[in-house]
CSV table of C-alpha atoms in Angstrom, one decimal:
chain,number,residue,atom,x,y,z
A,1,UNK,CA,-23.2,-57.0,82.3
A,2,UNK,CA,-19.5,-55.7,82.5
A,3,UNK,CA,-17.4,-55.2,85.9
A,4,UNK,CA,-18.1,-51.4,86.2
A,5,UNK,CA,-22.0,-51.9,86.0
A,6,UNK,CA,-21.7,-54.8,88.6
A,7,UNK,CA,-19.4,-52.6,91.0
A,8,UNK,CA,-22.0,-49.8,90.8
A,9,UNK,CA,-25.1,-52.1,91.5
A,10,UNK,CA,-23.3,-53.0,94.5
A,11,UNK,CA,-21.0,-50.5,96.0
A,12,UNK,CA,-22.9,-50.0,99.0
A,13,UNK,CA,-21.9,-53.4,99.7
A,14,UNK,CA,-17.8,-52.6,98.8
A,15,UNK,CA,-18.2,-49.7,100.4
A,16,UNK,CA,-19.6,-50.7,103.5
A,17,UNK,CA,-16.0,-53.3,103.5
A,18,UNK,CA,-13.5,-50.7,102.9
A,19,UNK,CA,-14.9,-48.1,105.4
A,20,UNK,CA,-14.8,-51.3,108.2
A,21,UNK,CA,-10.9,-51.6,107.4
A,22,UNK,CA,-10.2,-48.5,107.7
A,23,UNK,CA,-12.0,-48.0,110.8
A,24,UNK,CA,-10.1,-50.8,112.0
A,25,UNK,CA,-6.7,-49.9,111.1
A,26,UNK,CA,-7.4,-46.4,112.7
A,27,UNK,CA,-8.6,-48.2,115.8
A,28,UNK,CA,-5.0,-49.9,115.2
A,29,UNK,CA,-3.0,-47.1,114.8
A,30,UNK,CA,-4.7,-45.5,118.2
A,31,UNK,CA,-4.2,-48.3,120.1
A,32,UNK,CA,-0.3,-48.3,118.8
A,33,UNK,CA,0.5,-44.7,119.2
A,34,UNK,CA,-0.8,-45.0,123.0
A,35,UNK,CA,1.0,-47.9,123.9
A,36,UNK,CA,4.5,-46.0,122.3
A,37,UNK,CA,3.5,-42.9,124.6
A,38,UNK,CA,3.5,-45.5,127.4
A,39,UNK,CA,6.6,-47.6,127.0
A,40,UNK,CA,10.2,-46.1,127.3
A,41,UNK,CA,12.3,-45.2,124.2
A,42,UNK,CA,14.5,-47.7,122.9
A,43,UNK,CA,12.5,-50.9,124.2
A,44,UNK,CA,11.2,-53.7,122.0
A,45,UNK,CA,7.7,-52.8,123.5
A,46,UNK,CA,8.4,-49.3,121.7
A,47,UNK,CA,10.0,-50.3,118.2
A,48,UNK,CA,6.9,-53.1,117.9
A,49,UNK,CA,4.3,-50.4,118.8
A,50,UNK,CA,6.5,-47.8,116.3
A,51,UNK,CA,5.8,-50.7,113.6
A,52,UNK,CA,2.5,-51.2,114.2
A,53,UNK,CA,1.6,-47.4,114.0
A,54,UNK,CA,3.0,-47.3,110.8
A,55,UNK,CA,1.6,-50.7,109.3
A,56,UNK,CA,-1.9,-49.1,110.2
A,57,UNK,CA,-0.9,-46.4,108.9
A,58,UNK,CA,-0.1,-47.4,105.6
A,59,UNK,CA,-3.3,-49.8,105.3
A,60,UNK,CA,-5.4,-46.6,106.1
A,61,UNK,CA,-3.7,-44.8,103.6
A,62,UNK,CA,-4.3,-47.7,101.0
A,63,UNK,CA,-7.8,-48.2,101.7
A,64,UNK,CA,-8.7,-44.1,101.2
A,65,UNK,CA,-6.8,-44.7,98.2
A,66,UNK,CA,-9.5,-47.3,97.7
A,67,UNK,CA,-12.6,-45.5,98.9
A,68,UNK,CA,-11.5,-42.0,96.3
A,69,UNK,CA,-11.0,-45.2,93.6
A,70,UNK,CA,-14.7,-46.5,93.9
A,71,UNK,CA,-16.0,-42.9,94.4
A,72,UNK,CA,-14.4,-41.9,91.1
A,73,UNK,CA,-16.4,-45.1,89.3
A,74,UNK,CA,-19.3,-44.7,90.9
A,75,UNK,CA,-19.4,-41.4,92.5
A,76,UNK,CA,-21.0,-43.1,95.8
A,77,UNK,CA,-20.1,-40.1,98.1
A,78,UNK,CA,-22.9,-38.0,96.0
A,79,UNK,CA,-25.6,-40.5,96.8
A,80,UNK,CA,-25.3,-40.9,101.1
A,81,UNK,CA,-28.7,-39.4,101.3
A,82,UNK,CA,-29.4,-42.6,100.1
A,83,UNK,CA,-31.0,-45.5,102.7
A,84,UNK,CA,-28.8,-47.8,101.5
A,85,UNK,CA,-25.8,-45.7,102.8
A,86,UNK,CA,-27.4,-45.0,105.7
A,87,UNK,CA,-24.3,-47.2,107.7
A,88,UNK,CA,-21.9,-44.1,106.5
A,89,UNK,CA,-23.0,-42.7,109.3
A,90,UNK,CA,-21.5,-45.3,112.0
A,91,UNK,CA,-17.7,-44.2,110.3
A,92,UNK,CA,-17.9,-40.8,111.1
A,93,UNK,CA,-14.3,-41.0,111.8
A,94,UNK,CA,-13.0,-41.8,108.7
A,95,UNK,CA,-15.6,-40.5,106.7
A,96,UNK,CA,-14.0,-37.2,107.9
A,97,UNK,CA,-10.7,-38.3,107.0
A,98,UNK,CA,-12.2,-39.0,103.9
A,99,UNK,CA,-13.7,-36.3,103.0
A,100,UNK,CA,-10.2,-34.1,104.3
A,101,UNK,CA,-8.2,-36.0,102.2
């Protein structure tokens, strides 16, 4: 058994991780980009909501990267009629994202 044919026995389970992290790091970024709309320009509350926007950002970025990686090996995104990617579903969110980008 070689690393591609374990990755595709279990990309459900892979998959399942990278779509929590990027839900997370969206959840990130919203909470970020509200708190810069509330704080004034030019404070520390503002530059350290700024950064975090773009720290989420850059991890959701990575982990589509990620998700277009594992699709491309094991072409997961043609099998979500599948019950074992059933929990697609819950990331609606970033599945859209997903499939936009």
């Amino acid at each position: 058994m070689n690393s591609g044919q374990l990755l595709t026995m279990h990309s459900d389970v892979v998959i399942k991780k990278l779509l929590q992290l990027a839900d997370k790091s969206y959840k990130s970024f919203l909470r970020a980009s509200n708190t810069s709309y509330n704080a004034e320009i030019g404070t520390s509350r503002y530059w350290k909501a700024i950064g975090s926007m773009e720290q989420s950002q850059f991890e959701f970025n990575d982990y589509m990267k990620q998700l277009k990686f594992m699709d491309e090996l094991t072409q997961w995104s043609n099998k979500l009629h599948q019950d074992r990617y059933k929990f697609v579903e819950k990331y609606d969110i970033v599945m859209e994202k997903y499939k936009l980008s």
